[in-house]
Each structure stands twice: as structure tokens, then as C-alpha cells.
Amino acid sequence: MFPEQRPRRLRTTPAMRRLVSETTLRPRQLILPMFVAEGLDAPRPIASMPGVVQHTRDTLRKAAVEAVNAGVGGLMLFGIPEKRDAQGSGAVDENGILNVALRDLRSELGDSTVLMADTCLDEFTDHGHCGVLDADGVVDNDATLRLYADMGVAQAEAGAHVLGPSGMMDGQVGVIRRALDEVGHSETAILAYSVKYASAFYGPFREAVDSQLKGDRKTYQQDLGNAREAMRELELDLAEGADMVMVKPALSYLDIINAAADISPVPVAAYNISGEYAMVEAAAANGWLDRERTVLEVLTSIRRAGADLILTYWAAEAAAWLD
Ligand code: PBG
């Protein structure tokens, strides 16, 4: 009698496979990142992210309602201002595009979804860095923290339920937490981009936000070969009061997601980023991959690695498929 062990028995029928399936992928676990640009008359396509656009305030509202109706768990909002300056002042201004759009969405959607905001200066600075520069042109950590605190408070006032500090400055979670609490926003949560690597996969995002960056972010984003450092970043953010933590990118860092999930006492998110989206879209457009199956495989693999939540540009579409 050989073989004695026959794992194929548990794969015989769809019902059997469903019964023993380990990993769930549900719409509520998906968060849709969205872009809103100031001064647009009509949505503007992002060439390297087919199907994703820079929204006007109006089309953002409609697309957000559709995504929420499709069942996504939350929305993550990025703003693209008309004018930029060295301090990224549009980020703090209550009339800045991101804050205005947050107010629009909170009044449209109330508490029916979880509204998140990118708390970072790179879309708002004329040099494209995630923080302000010192006299030598180096990103000034502590001067940037003061601006993050103000930006975070402005976003909470505008209606964000969750802030997503993504600039990789040391101490950013603690400073934002303290600033929120001081003005009475102790209910506003922080999704810390705890582990964020200096990745080539951000390429399409730079187009999506008309990034002004020249050079790279390697003095603040992590070296992609380092895993131990990721755990240190995670522990620091937890100590500073992160309510949820994130690993970014996702696909080339599934080991890091897994390690984070092993030690994190709070929910772990992963960001299935622009370049990961673009790769699949490009291959599918050529007929080289089955788009829907590939997308669901990507998302399931990120969940299997240990992510509770996934930020993905496919969130609304995948939610509709899963429903
Ligand atoms: C920084 C930020 C970036 C992304 C999210 N927040 C870009 C960067 O660090 O260069 C990338 C998201 C993506 O690529 O989909 N505010």
C-alpha cells in the first residue's frame, strides 16, 4: 500500500477545498488608496497605473461611495496640490486639497467607512522629500516632526479616523500621538508605516502624485536587504503608540509581513503598492496573465503571509468579485 499519505483527498471537490481553506480574503480587509488633485476639471488618468486616476473633489466623492458600497473596509487618501513649497505648507493648511477632500468624504460617508489620510509631506514639498531640508539639503528629522504634528491635527480636524504617517522620520508616531491628544483627538487612530523600504516599486506612485523628487529616499526609507531593522522600527512604533502597523511594499517583503505578524500585538497592514499593481496590469493587458485570478492570488498571498489588512488599488474591484 503506497502512498499511505494522500493529501489529494482534501482537494477532490470545490466543497472539500472550501472546507479546508486556511486563508480568508474578505472585502472588509481591503483598503482603497485614492488620489485627489487640486484644480482639476476632470479625472486625470495615471498612465503607469491603468484604471487609477487623480480625482477631482467631485469624482472622488462618487468613487468613494462606490467603493464603500462594494464593501471595502476603508479608504486611504492622498492629495496633490496645485502649488508646492519648501515647507509643504499645503499639508497643514485647512484649505489644502487633502484636508478639504477629507472634509468632503467625512460629510458624505460619516462613520460608514474608515477614512484614512496619508500623513506625509512629499506631495506638498517642491523638492518632493517626505520632510523639510536643512541648510545642507538633508532631510531634517526633528523640524519635520513639528510639521507632521500640525498636519496630523489638521487631518483629524478634517475628519480622518486614521492617520497614516509614511515619511519614516524617527519619532513620528509619538509626536503625532501627543499632538492629537493635546487638542482632544484621542480617538483618532494611527496606522504607522512602520516598515517601509526604499523600493523601486514606488515608481508609478511618483507619477500618480506628480512627484518632484530627484534622487532617492535612502536616508529615511529602509535598506531592502535588512530584516532585523524592520523589527526594530516596528517595536519603536508600538512603543510610541501605533494602533496598527504596516509593512510596505508587500510582494517582495512577504517574509517581513510574516515576521511582523508573529510579534505584533496590533493589526498588521501591508501595502500592495503601485509597482506591484502596474506589473500585473501590464502583463494582463498583454494577455500574459489572467487578471482576476492573478489579483486574487496576490491578495491571498499577502493575507497568508500574515497581513490582517491590505491597501490595494484593486480594493473596490476585488471586493465586488469576492462578494
Ligand atoms: C509617501 C508615500 C509613497 C507611497 C505611499 N506613501 C511614496 C514614496 O515613499 O515614495 C507609495 C505608494 C505606492 O507606491 O503605491 N507619502
Short mmCIF file of C-alpha atoms and ligand atoms in Angstrom, two decimals:
data_model
loop_
_atom_site.label_atom_id
_atom_site.label_comp_id
_atom_site.label_asym_id
_atom_site.label_seq_id
_atom_site.Cartn_x
_atom_site.Cartn_y
_atom_site.Cartn_z
CA MET A 1 0.00 0.00 0.00
CA PHE A 2 1.77 3.11 -1.23
CA PRO A 3 1.40 6.05 -0.82
CA GLU A 4 -0.07 5.85 2.67
CA GLN A 5 -0.49 9.60 2.90
CA ARG A 6 -2.80 11.11 0.26
CA PRO A 7 -3.16 14.90 0.68
CA ARG A 8 -5.11 14.98 -2.59
CA ARG A 9 -8.19 13.65 -0.73
CA LEU A 10 -8.71 17.14 0.65
CA ARG A 11 -8.62 18.64 -2.84
CA THR A 12 -11.20 16.42 -4.53
CA THR A 13 -14.18 18.81 -4.85
CA PRO A 14 -14.76 22.57 -4.62
CA ALA A 15 -16.76 21.98 -1.44
CA MET A 16 -13.91 19.99 0.11
CA ARG A 17 -11.36 22.64 -0.84
CA ARG A 18 -13.56 25.36 0.59
CA LEU A 19 -13.97 23.42 3.82
CA VAL A 20 -10.24 23.15 4.46
CA SER A 21 -9.20 26.54 3.08
CA GLU A 22 -6.96 28.30 5.62
CA THR A 23 -6.82 31.86 4.37
CA THR A 24 -9.76 34.22 4.11
CA LEU A 25 -9.91 37.22 1.84
CA ARG A 26 -12.85 39.47 2.60
CA PRO A 27 -13.81 42.92 1.23
CA ARG A 28 -13.61 44.47 4.70
CA GLN A 29 -9.91 43.59 4.84
CA LEU A 30 -9.18 45.76 1.80
CA ILE A 31 -8.38 49.48 1.91
CA LEU A 32 -8.55 51.55 -1.26
CA PRO A 33 -5.88 54.24 -1.73
CA MET A 34 -7.29 57.22 -3.67
CA PHE A 35 -5.79 60.35 -5.20
CA VAL A 36 -7.42 63.77 -5.30
CA ALA A 37 -5.85 66.67 -7.16
CA GLU A 38 -6.45 70.37 -6.72
CA GLY A 39 -7.83 72.42 -9.59
CA LEU A 40 -8.80 69.55 -11.91
CA ASP A 41 -11.89 69.80 -14.14
CA ALA A 42 -11.99 66.10 -14.91
CA PRO A 43 -10.30 62.99 -13.52
CA ARG A 44 -6.81 62.54 -14.87
CA PRO A 45 -5.63 59.04 -15.79
CA ILE A 46 -2.29 57.84 -14.41
CA ALA A 47 -0.57 56.19 -17.37
CA SER A 48 1.53 53.73 -15.36
CA MET A 49 -1.49 52.69 -13.26
CA PRO A 50 -4.21 51.84 -15.78
CA GLY A 51 -7.63 52.18 -14.16
CA VAL A 52 -6.39 54.53 -11.40
CA VAL A 53 -6.93 58.28 -11.67
CA GLN A 54 -6.27 61.56 -9.95
CA HIS A 55 -9.79 62.52 -8.91
CA THR A 56 -11.48 65.88 -8.79
CA ARG A 57 -13.24 66.60 -5.49
CA ASP A 58 -16.48 65.63 -7.15
CA THR A 59 -15.42 62.35 -8.73
CA LEU A 60 -13.60 61.42 -5.53
CA ARG A 61 -16.83 61.63 -3.61
CA LYS A 62 -18.63 59.40 -6.10
CA ALA A 63 -15.84 56.85 -6.37
CA ALA A 64 -15.53 56.71 -2.59
CA VAL A 65 -19.23 55.97 -2.17
CA GLU A 66 -18.99 53.24 -4.81
CA ALA A 67 -16.01 51.64 -3.10
CA VAL A 68 -17.76 51.70 0.27
CA ASN A 69 -20.86 50.18 -1.30
CA ALA A 70 -18.67 47.46 -2.78
CA GLY A 71 -17.70 46.62 0.80
CA VAL A 72 -14.12 47.84 1.20
CA GLY A 73 -13.01 48.28 4.79
CA GLY A 74 -11.57 51.76 4.40
CA LEU A 75 -10.14 54.46 2.17
CA MET A 76 -6.64 55.96 2.24
CA LEU A 77 -6.49 59.44 0.77
CA PHE A 78 -3.56 61.19 -0.94
CA GLY A 79 -3.71 64.84 -2.06
CA ILE A 80 -1.95 66.52 -4.96
CA PRO A 81 -1.74 70.30 -4.52
CA GLU A 82 -1.52 72.87 -7.30
CA LYS A 83 1.29 74.75 -5.62
CA ARG A 84 4.17 73.35 -3.64
CA ASP A 85 6.78 74.97 -1.42
CA ALA A 86 9.85 74.03 0.61
CA GLN A 87 7.84 73.53 3.83
CA GLY A 88 4.94 71.64 2.25
CA SER A 89 2.58 74.19 3.75
CA GLY A 90 -0.41 72.89 1.77
CA ALA A 91 -0.34 69.84 4.01
CA VAL A 92 -1.13 71.80 7.16
CA ASP A 93 -3.47 74.39 5.61
CA GLU A 94 -7.10 73.57 6.43
CA ASN A 95 -7.91 74.64 2.88
CA GLY A 96 -5.21 72.39 1.42
CA ILE A 97 -6.57 69.82 -1.03
CA LEU A 98 -6.13 66.80 1.21
CA ASN A 99 -7.87 68.42 4.17
CA VAL A 100 -10.68 69.74 2.02
CA ALA A 101 -11.22 66.33 0.46
CA LEU A 102 -11.21 64.65 3.89
CA ARG A 103 -13.97 67.03 4.95
CA ASP A 104 -15.92 66.20 1.77
CA LEU A 105 -15.66 62.49 2.38
CA ARG A 106 -16.45 62.63 6.08
CA SER A 107 -19.59 64.62 5.42
CA GLU A 108 -20.57 62.27 2.59
CA LEU A 109 -19.79 59.00 4.36
CA GLY A 110 -19.88 59.79 8.07
CA ASP A 111 -18.76 56.77 10.05
CA SER A 112 -19.91 54.26 7.42
CA THR A 113 -16.30 53.62 6.46
CA VAL A 114 -12.86 54.17 7.95
CA LEU A 115 -11.36 57.28 6.46
CA MET A 116 -7.57 57.37 6.41
CA ALA A 117 -5.13 60.08 5.37
CA ASP A 118 -1.52 59.95 4.26
CA THR A 119 0.37 61.99 6.83
CA CYS A 120 3.47 62.90 4.86
CA LEU A 121 4.90 65.98 3.19
CA ASP A 122 6.23 64.60 -0.08
CA GLU A 123 3.18 65.51 -2.15
CA PHE A 124 3.34 69.05 -0.79
CA THR A 125 7.04 69.93 -0.96
CA ASP A 126 8.60 71.45 -4.06
CA HIS A 127 11.66 69.17 -3.64
CA GLY A 128 9.49 66.06 -3.21
CA HIS A 129 11.08 64.82 0.02
CA CYS A 130 8.97 63.47 2.86
CA GLY A 131 10.32 66.14 5.19
CA VAL A 132 11.85 69.59 5.20
CA LEU A 133 15.51 70.11 4.34
CA ASP A 134 18.25 71.64 6.46
CA ALA A 135 20.87 74.09 5.16
CA ASP A 136 22.84 71.22 3.61
CA GLY A 137 19.83 69.86 1.78
CA VAL A 138 19.46 66.88 4.13
CA VAL A 139 16.03 65.91 5.45
CA ASP A 140 15.76 67.43 8.92
CA ASN A 141 14.11 64.83 11.14
CA ASP A 142 13.03 66.96 14.09
CA ALA A 143 11.93 70.01 12.11
CA THR A 144 9.81 67.61 10.04
CA LEU A 145 8.25 66.12 13.17
CA ARG A 146 6.81 69.50 14.14
CA LEU A 147 5.13 69.76 10.75
CA TYR A 148 3.82 66.19 10.95
CA ALA A 149 2.22 67.06 14.29
CA ASP A 150 0.42 70.03 12.74
CA MET A 151 -0.51 68.05 9.65
CA GLY A 152 -1.91 65.23 11.74
CA VAL A 153 -4.03 67.58 13.82
CA ALA A 154 -5.34 69.28 10.65
CA GLN A 155 -6.31 65.87 9.23
CA ALA A 156 -8.06 64.83 12.43
CA GLU A 157 -9.98 68.11 12.45
CA ALA A 158 -10.91 67.49 8.81
CA GLY A 159 -12.46 64.16 9.71
CA ALA A 160 -9.85 61.44 9.25
CA HIS A 161 -10.49 58.44 11.50
CA VAL A 162 -6.95 57.15 10.97
CA LEU A 163 -3.67 58.89 10.18
CA GLY A 164 -1.00 57.14 8.15
CA PRO A 165 2.43 58.65 8.80
CA SER A 166 4.51 57.35 5.87
CA GLY A 167 7.61 59.55 5.98
CA MET A 168 9.88 57.25 8.03
CA MET A 169 11.07 60.03 10.36
CA ASP A 170 12.28 58.82 13.74
CA GLY A 171 9.70 59.58 16.41
CA GLN A 172 6.86 60.41 14.03
CA VAL A 173 4.25 58.21 15.67
CA GLY A 174 4.93 59.52 19.18
CA VAL A 175 4.93 63.15 18.13
CA ILE A 176 1.66 62.83 16.21
CA ARG A 177 0.05 60.87 19.06
CA ARG A 178 0.97 63.54 21.59
CA ALA A 179 -0.22 66.37 19.34
CA LEU A 180 -3.57 64.67 18.75
CA ASP A 181 -4.12 64.01 22.44
CA GLU A 182 -3.21 67.56 23.42
CA VAL A 183 -6.01 69.00 21.30
CA GLY A 184 -8.58 66.41 22.29
CA HIS A 185 -8.34 63.98 19.37
CA SER A 186 -7.51 60.96 21.46
CA GLU A 187 -9.99 58.91 19.39
CA THR A 188 -8.05 59.38 16.13
CA ALA A 189 -6.02 56.25 15.40
CA ILE A 190 -2.55 55.90 13.88
CA LEU A 191 -1.71 53.35 11.22
CA ALA A 192 2.08 53.54 11.33
CA TYR A 193 4.02 52.83 8.18
CA SER A 194 6.47 51.15 10.49
CA VAL A 195 8.43 49.19 7.95
CA LYS A 196 8.95 51.00 4.69
CA TYR A 197 11.69 50.09 2.29
CA ALA A 198 13.41 52.31 -0.30
CA SER A 199 11.79 50.44 -3.17
CA ALA A 200 11.89 50.71 -6.96
CA PHE A 201 8.25 49.60 -6.93
CA TYR A 202 7.10 53.09 -5.91
CA GLY A 203 7.78 54.27 -9.49
CA PRO A 204 4.18 54.59 -10.70
CA PHE A 205 3.14 56.34 -7.47
CA ARG A 206 5.61 59.09 -8.20
CA GLU A 207 3.71 59.69 -11.43
CA ALA A 208 0.40 59.43 -9.59
CA VAL A 209 1.28 62.34 -7.30
CA ASP A 210 3.36 64.33 -9.83
CA SER A 211 6.35 63.83 -7.53
CA GLN A 212 9.06 66.44 -7.68
CA LEU A 213 11.67 64.15 -6.17
CA LYS A 214 15.15 63.98 -7.60
CA GLY A 215 17.43 61.40 -6.08
CA ASP A 216 16.15 58.91 -3.55
CA ARG A 217 14.82 58.45 -0.03
CA LYS A 218 17.57 56.17 1.24
CA THR A 219 18.42 58.31 4.27
CA TYR A 220 14.97 57.64 5.70
CA GLN A 221 13.44 54.60 3.99
CA GLN A 222 14.97 51.24 4.85
CA ASP A 223 17.64 49.28 3.04
CA LEU A 224 15.84 46.44 1.32
CA GLY A 225 18.23 43.74 2.50
CA ASN A 226 17.57 44.41 6.18
CA ALA A 227 15.09 42.34 8.17
CA ARG A 228 16.27 42.89 11.76
CA GLU A 229 15.97 46.64 11.31
CA ALA A 230 12.33 46.16 10.34
CA MET A 231 11.57 44.59 13.70
CA ARG A 232 13.26 47.49 15.47
CA GLU A 233 11.14 50.01 13.56
CA LEU A 234 8.03 48.04 14.42
CA GLU A 235 8.82 47.90 18.12
CA LEU A 236 9.59 51.60 18.27
CA ASP A 237 6.26 52.47 16.65
CA LEU A 238 4.39 50.19 19.03
CA ALA A 239 6.13 51.86 21.96
CA GLU A 240 5.18 55.26 20.56
CA GLY A 241 1.51 54.29 20.43
CA ALA A 242 0.79 52.90 16.96
CA ASP A 243 -2.71 51.41 16.81
CA MET A 244 -1.90 49.43 13.66
CA VAL A 245 1.37 48.83 11.87
CA MET A 246 2.17 48.47 8.19
CA VAL A 247 4.77 46.80 6.04
CA LYS A 248 5.45 48.29 2.63
CA PRO A 249 5.86 47.18 -0.16
CA ALA A 250 4.13 43.81 0.14
CA LEU A 251 5.09 41.27 -2.50
CA SER A 252 8.86 41.41 -2.23
CA TYR A 253 8.57 41.59 1.56
CA LEU A 254 6.24 38.72 2.45
CA ASP A 255 8.87 37.41 4.88
CA ILE A 256 8.81 40.74 6.70
CA ILE A 257 4.99 40.74 6.84
CA ASN A 258 5.18 37.27 8.32
CA ALA A 259 7.75 38.30 10.92
CA ALA A 260 5.72 41.38 11.82
CA ALA A 261 2.55 39.31 12.22
CA ASP A 262 4.42 36.98 14.58
CA ILE A 263 5.33 39.71 17.05
CA SER A 264 2.70 42.41 16.60
CA PRO A 265 0.02 42.78 19.28
CA VAL A 266 -1.91 45.15 16.95
CA PRO A 267 -3.35 44.61 13.46
CA VAL A 268 -0.78 44.37 10.68
CA ALA A 269 -1.44 46.01 7.32
CA ALA A 270 0.51 45.59 4.10
CA TYR A 271 0.61 47.99 1.18
CA ASN A 272 0.28 46.29 -2.21
CA ILE A 273 1.90 49.24 -3.91
CA SER A 274 1.78 50.97 -7.27
CA GLY A 275 4.57 48.99 -8.94
CA GLU A 276 3.01 45.71 -7.85
CA TYR A 277 -0.25 46.88 -9.39
CA ALA A 278 1.44 48.07 -12.59
CA MET A 279 3.27 44.77 -13.13
CA VAL A 280 0.10 42.72 -13.09
CA GLU A 281 -1.87 45.24 -15.13
CA ALA A 282 0.81 45.37 -17.82
CA ALA A 283 1.06 41.61 -18.08
CA ALA A 284 -2.72 41.18 -18.08
CA ALA A 285 -3.11 43.86 -20.78
CA ASN A 286 -0.80 41.79 -22.95
CA GLY A 287 -2.83 38.69 -22.32
CA TRP A 288 0.07 37.11 -20.44
CA LEU A 289 -1.77 36.65 -17.15
CA ASP A 290 -5.37 36.02 -16.18
CA ARG A 291 -6.05 39.32 -14.46
CA GLU A 292 -8.70 38.34 -11.92
CA ARG A 293 -7.01 35.12 -10.85
CA THR A 294 -3.67 36.86 -10.53
CA VAL A 295 -5.06 39.72 -8.47
CA LEU A 296 -6.81 37.35 -6.09
CA GLU A 297 -3.65 35.25 -5.80
CA VAL A 298 -1.60 38.34 -4.98
CA LEU A 299 -4.04 39.47 -2.31
CA THR A 300 -4.46 36.00 -0.83
CA SER A 301 -0.69 35.57 -0.60
CA ILE A 302 -0.37 38.80 1.35
CA ARG A 303 -3.07 37.62 3.76
CA ARG A 304 -1.43 34.19 4.05
CA ALA A 305 1.86 35.89 4.94
CA GLY A 306 0.07 37.39 7.93
CA ALA A 307 -1.38 40.75 6.94
CA ASP A 308 -4.77 41.45 8.52
CA LEU A 309 -5.41 44.37 6.18
CA ILE A 310 -4.26 45.16 2.65
CA LEU A 311 -4.03 48.53 0.97
CA THR A 312 -4.54 47.84 -2.70
CA TYR A 313 -5.60 49.74 -5.80
CA TRP A 314 -7.75 46.71 -6.63
CA ALA A 315 -9.73 47.03 -3.37
CA ALA A 316 -13.09 48.05 -4.84
CA GLU A 317 -12.92 45.69 -7.78
CA ALA A 318 -11.71 42.75 -5.71
CA ALA A 319 -14.39 43.46 -3.12
CA ALA A 320 -17.02 43.18 -5.85
CA TRP A 321 -15.53 39.87 -7.07
CA LEU A 322 -15.44 38.48 -3.56
CA ASP A 323 -18.97 39.47 -2.72
C1 PBG B 1 4.90 58.73 0.69
C2 PBG B 1 4.25 57.54 0.09
C3 PBG B 1 4.68 56.81 -1.03
C4 PBG B 1 3.75 55.80 -1.22
C5 PBG B 1 2.78 55.93 -0.24
N1 PBG B 1 3.12 57.00 0.58
C6 PBG B 1 5.78 57.03 -1.97
C7 PBG B 1 7.16 57.03 -1.56
O1 PBG B 1 7.53 56.72 -0.43
O2 PBG B 1 7.96 57.38 -2.43
C8 PBG B 1 3.81 54.77 -2.30
C9 PBG B 1 2.57 54.01 -2.59
C10 PBG B 1 2.64 53.22 -3.83
O3 PBG B 1 3.69 53.10 -4.47
O4 PBG B 1 1.59 52.68 -4.21
N2 PBG B 1 3.94 59.70 1.03
#
